[in-house]
PDB file of C-alpha atoms in Angstrom:
ATOM      1  CA  MET A  77       0.000   0.000   0.000  1.00 71.00           C
ATOM      2  CA  MET A  78       1.080   3.537  -0.719  1.00 78.00           C
ATOM      3  CA  PRO A  79       1.217   6.444   1.755  1.00 82.00           C
ATOM      4  CA  GLU A  80      -1.778   8.772   1.685  1.00 85.00           C
ATOM      5  CA  THR A  81      -0.616  11.970  -0.005  1.00 86.00           C
ATOM      6  CA  GLU A  82      -3.335  14.114   1.590  1.00 85.00           C
ATOM      7  CA  ILE A  83      -2.024  13.222   5.026  1.00 86.00           C
ATOM      8  CA  LEU A  84       1.578  13.766   3.975  1.00 86.00           C
ATOM      9  CA  LYS A  85       0.594  17.283   2.872  1.00 87.00           C
ATOM     10  CA  THR A  86      -0.749  17.924   6.395  1.00 86.00           C
ATOM     11  CA  ILE A  87       2.502  16.836   8.037  1.00 87.00           C
ATOM     12  CA  ALA A  88       4.462  20.020   7.437  1.00 84.00           C
ATOM     13  CA  SER A  89       7.641  21.017   9.242  1.00 86.00           C
ATOM     14  CA  ASP A  90       5.644  22.651  12.060  1.00 91.00           C
ATOM     15  CA  VAL A  91       4.051  19.320  13.055  1.00 93.00           C
ATOM     16  CA  ARG A  92       6.256  17.689  15.669  1.00 94.00           C
ATOM     17  CA  THR A  93       3.953  14.966  17.002  1.00 96.00           C
ATOM     18  CA  ILE A  94       1.304  12.559  15.779  1.00 96.00           C
ATOM     19  CA  VAL A  95      -1.061  10.764  18.123  1.00 97.00           C
ATOM     20  CA  TRP A  96      -2.212   7.713  16.191  1.00 97.00           C
ATOM     21  CA  ALA A  97      -5.423   6.348  17.682  1.00 97.00           C
ATOM     22  CA  SER A  98      -6.942   2.930  17.178  1.00 96.00           C
ATOM     23  CA  ASP A  99      -9.339   0.591  18.936  1.00 95.00           C
ATOM     24  CA  GLU A 100      -7.101  -2.394  18.185  1.00 95.00           C
ATOM     25  CA  ASP A 101      -3.427  -3.201  18.680  1.00 95.00           C
ATOM     26  CA  LEU A 102      -0.968  -1.915  16.085  1.00 96.00           C
ATOM     27  CA  SER A 103      -0.745  -4.037  12.943  1.00 94.00           C
ATOM     28  CA  PRO A 104      -0.194  -3.578   9.206  1.00 94.00           C
ATOM     29  CA  LEU A 105      -4.000  -3.347   8.945  1.00 94.00           C
ATOM     30  CA  THR A 106      -4.202  -0.309  11.241  1.00 95.00           C
ATOM     31  CA  PRO A 107      -5.538   2.687   9.306  1.00 94.00           C
ATOM     32  CA  PHE A 108      -2.739   4.999   8.121  1.00 94.00           C
ATOM     33  CA  TYR A 109      -0.087   2.287   8.638  1.00 95.00           C
ATOM     34  CA  PRO A 110       1.572   2.801   5.208  1.00 95.00           C
ATOM     35  CA  THR A 111       1.694   6.566   5.710  1.00 94.00           C
ATOM     36  CA  VAL A 112       3.156   6.474   9.208  1.00 96.00           C
ATOM     37  CA  ASP A 113       5.649   3.762   8.276  1.00 96.00           C
ATOM     38  CA  TYR A 114       6.722   5.899   5.305  1.00 94.00           C
ATOM     39  CA  LEU A 115       7.179   8.988   7.507  1.00 93.00           C
ATOM     40  CA  LEU A 116       9.273   6.963   9.939  1.00 95.00           C
ATOM     41  CA  ASP A 117      11.388   5.237   7.275  1.00 95.00           C
ATOM     42  CA  GLY A 118      10.154   1.741   8.145  1.00 95.00           C
ATOM     43  CA  LEU A 119      10.349   1.962  11.953  1.00 94.00           C
ATOM     44  CA  VAL A 120       6.776   0.750  12.415  1.00 96.00           C
ATOM     45  CA  ARG A 121       7.368  -2.316  10.280  1.00 95.00           C
ATOM     46  CA  SER A 122      10.602  -3.046  12.177  1.00 93.00           C
ATOM     47  CA  HIS A 123       8.831  -2.848  15.539  1.00 90.00           C
ATOM     48  CA  LEU A 124       6.115  -5.205  14.365  1.00 93.00           C
ATOM     49  CA  GLU A 125       8.747  -7.700  13.252  1.00 91.00           C
ATOM     50  CA  GLU A 126      10.230  -7.673  16.768  1.00 86.00           C
ATOM     51  CA  GLU A 127       6.975  -7.743  18.732  1.00 78.00           C
ATOM     52  CA  LYS A 128       3.555  -8.656  17.395  1.00 75.00           C
ATOM     53  CA  LYS A 129       1.388  -7.032  20.085  1.00 81.00           C
ATOM     54  CA  TRP A 130       1.574  -3.286  20.660  1.00 87.00           C
ATOM     55  CA  SER A 131      -1.251  -1.496  22.476  1.00 92.00           C
ATOM     56  CA  GLN A 132       0.906   1.588  22.994  1.00 93.00           C
ATOM     57  CA  VAL A 133       4.237   2.547  21.485  1.00 94.00           C
ATOM     58  CA  THR A 134       6.123   5.776  20.837  1.00 94.00           C
ATOM     59  CA  PHE A 135       8.409   6.254  17.868  1.00 96.00           C
ATOM     60  CA  VAL A 136      10.888   9.108  17.505  1.00 95.00           C
ATOM     61  CA  HIS A 137      12.584   9.918  14.220  1.00 95.00           C
ATOM     62  CA  GLN A 138      14.188  12.860  12.436  1.00 93.00           C
ATOM     63  CA  VAL A 139      11.776  14.578  10.036  1.00 89.00           C
ATOM     64  CA  PHE A 140      12.567  17.974   8.490  1.00 86.00           C
ATOM     65  CA  GLY A 141      15.802  17.915  10.519  1.00 89.00           C
ATOM     66  CA  LYS A 142      13.969  17.850  13.876  1.00 92.00           C
ATOM     67  CA  SER A 143      12.821  15.187  16.285  1.00 94.00           C
ATOM     68  CA  PHE A 144       9.364  13.920  15.342  1.00 95.00           C
ATOM     69  CA  TRP A 145       7.232  11.719  17.585  1.00 97.00           C
ATOM     70  CA  VAL A 146       4.473   9.285  16.706  1.00 97.00           C
ATOM     71  CA  VAL A 147       2.538   7.941  19.670  1.00 97.00           C
ATOM     72  CA  PHE A 148       0.300   4.973  18.892  1.00 97.00           C
ATOM     73  CA  ALA A 149      -2.466   4.080  21.331  1.00 96.00           C
ATOM     74  CA  ASN A 150      -5.072   1.353  21.346  1.00 97.00           C
ATOM     75  CA  THR A 151      -7.618   3.481  23.188  1.00 96.00           C
ATOM     76  CA  LYS A 152      -9.561   0.417  24.359  1.00 95.00           C
ATOM     77  CA  GLU A 153      -6.485  -0.974  26.128  1.00 94.00           C
ATOM     78  CA  CYS A 154      -4.568   2.127  27.250  1.00 94.00           C
ATOM     79  CA  ASP A 155      -5.308   3.950  30.448  1.00 94.00           C
ATOM     80  CA  LEU A 156      -5.733   7.658  29.678  1.00 95.00           C
ATOM     81  CA  ASN A 157      -3.727   8.891  32.674  1.00 95.00           C
ATOM     82  CA  SER A 158      -0.821   6.541  31.945  1.00 94.00           C
ATOM     83  CA  PHE A 159      -0.916   7.554  28.285  1.00 95.00           C
ATOM     84  CA  LEU A 160      -0.861  11.274  29.123  1.00 96.00           C
ATOM     85  CA  SER A 161       1.929  10.782  31.634  1.00 95.00           C
ATOM     86  CA  SER A 162       4.086   8.961  29.094  1.00 94.00           C
ATOM     87  CA  VAL A 163       3.421  11.648  26.461  1.00 96.00           C
ATOM     88  CA  LYS A 164       4.506  14.373  28.891  1.00 96.00           C
ATOM     89  CA  ASN A 165       7.620  12.418  29.889  1.00 96.00           C
ATOM     90  CA  ILE A 166       8.713  11.449  26.376  1.00 95.00           C
ATOM     91  CA  ILE A 167       7.901  14.547  24.331  1.00 96.00           C
ATOM     92  CA  PRO A 168       9.744  17.689  25.448  1.00 95.00           C
ATOM     93  CA  GLU A 169       8.098  21.115  25.415  1.00 93.00           C
ATOM     94  CA  GLU A 170       9.550  21.984  21.989  1.00 90.00           C
ATOM     95  CA  GLY A 171       7.807  18.919  20.545  1.00 92.00           C
ATOM     96  CA  ARG A 172       4.405  20.030  21.794  1.00 95.00           C
ATOM     97  CA  SER A 173       3.840  23.007  19.498  1.00 94.00           C
ATOM     98  CA  LYS A 174       1.633  21.285  16.910  1.00 94.00           C
ATOM     99  CA  MET A 175       0.169  17.803  16.989  1.00 95.00           C
ATOM    100  CA  VAL A 176      -1.943  15.858  14.516  1.00 95.00           C
ATOM    101  CA  VAL A 177      -4.364  13.134  15.612  1.00 95.00           C
ATOM    102  CA  LEU A 178      -4.691  10.342  13.067  1.00 95.00           C
ATOM    103  CA  ASN A 179      -7.827   8.208  13.086  1.00 93.00           C
ATOM    104  CA  THR A 180      -9.797  10.776  15.095  1.00 92.00           C
ATOM    105  CA  GLU A 181     -12.949   8.674  15.152  1.00 93.00           C
ATOM    106  CA  LYS A 182     -11.096   6.151  17.352  1.00 94.00           C
ATOM    107  CA  LEU A 183     -10.048   8.807  19.871  1.00 93.00           C
ATOM    108  CA  PRO A 184     -12.532   8.834  22.770  1.00 93.00           C
ATOM    109  CA  SER A 185     -13.961  12.255  23.547  1.00 92.00           C
ATOM    110  CA  SER A 186     -12.531  11.977  27.073  1.00 94.00           C
ATOM    111  CA  TRP A 187      -9.030  12.084  25.532  1.00 94.00           C
ATOM    112  CA  ALA A 188      -9.536  15.270  23.482  1.00 91.00           C
ATOM    113  CA  THR A 189      -9.450  17.919  26.224  1.00 92.00           C
ATOM    114  CA  PRO A 190      -6.378  16.526  28.026  1.00 95.00           C
ATOM    115  CA  LEU A 191      -4.481  16.373  24.718  1.00 94.00           C
ATOM    116  CA  ASP A 192      -5.553  19.932  23.926  1.00 93.00           C
ATOM    117  CA  LYS A 193      -3.977  20.991  27.231  1.00 94.00           C
ATOM    118  CA  ILE A 194      -0.634  19.301  26.456  1.00 95.00           C
ATOM    119  CA  PHE A 195      -0.231  20.583  22.895  1.00 96.00           C
ATOM    120  CA  ALA A 196      -0.409  24.202  21.737  1.00 94.00           C
ATOM    121  CA  PHE A 197      -2.301  23.296  18.557  1.00 94.00           C
ATOM    122  CA  VAL A 198      -4.132  20.066  17.721  1.00 94.00           C
ATOM    123  CA  GLU A 199      -5.355  19.116  14.237  1.00 92.00           C
ATOM    124  CA  LYS A 200      -7.622  16.095  13.903  1.00 90.00           C
ATOM    125  CA  ILE A 201      -7.680  13.924  10.786  1.00 87.00           C
TER     126      ILE A 201
END
């Protein structure tokens, strides 16, 4: 499968973080998988080869010459408070300027406000 060009157009140099929501564990069938794997130069695929079950995982990679984070969460399995705590601990302040949520329909409404408080600007796709 090919990356989705419309999403790639949204991921400009000012986007430093993606929260990738799902209601299932990470797999090659997860929506947006080809696009995220492309952005991260195959890191997602490599992680899935090492471990088959991921309900939450954070990837960091250089994109546009800056650190870029992708935080995957199976919102049915992850505890919101633990998720938010890990996001705050892993992503420094400079990485919290603009965030994109992928697969917005899988992000519970109870997660939206806390994420809005962590990131300066949130765009939902």
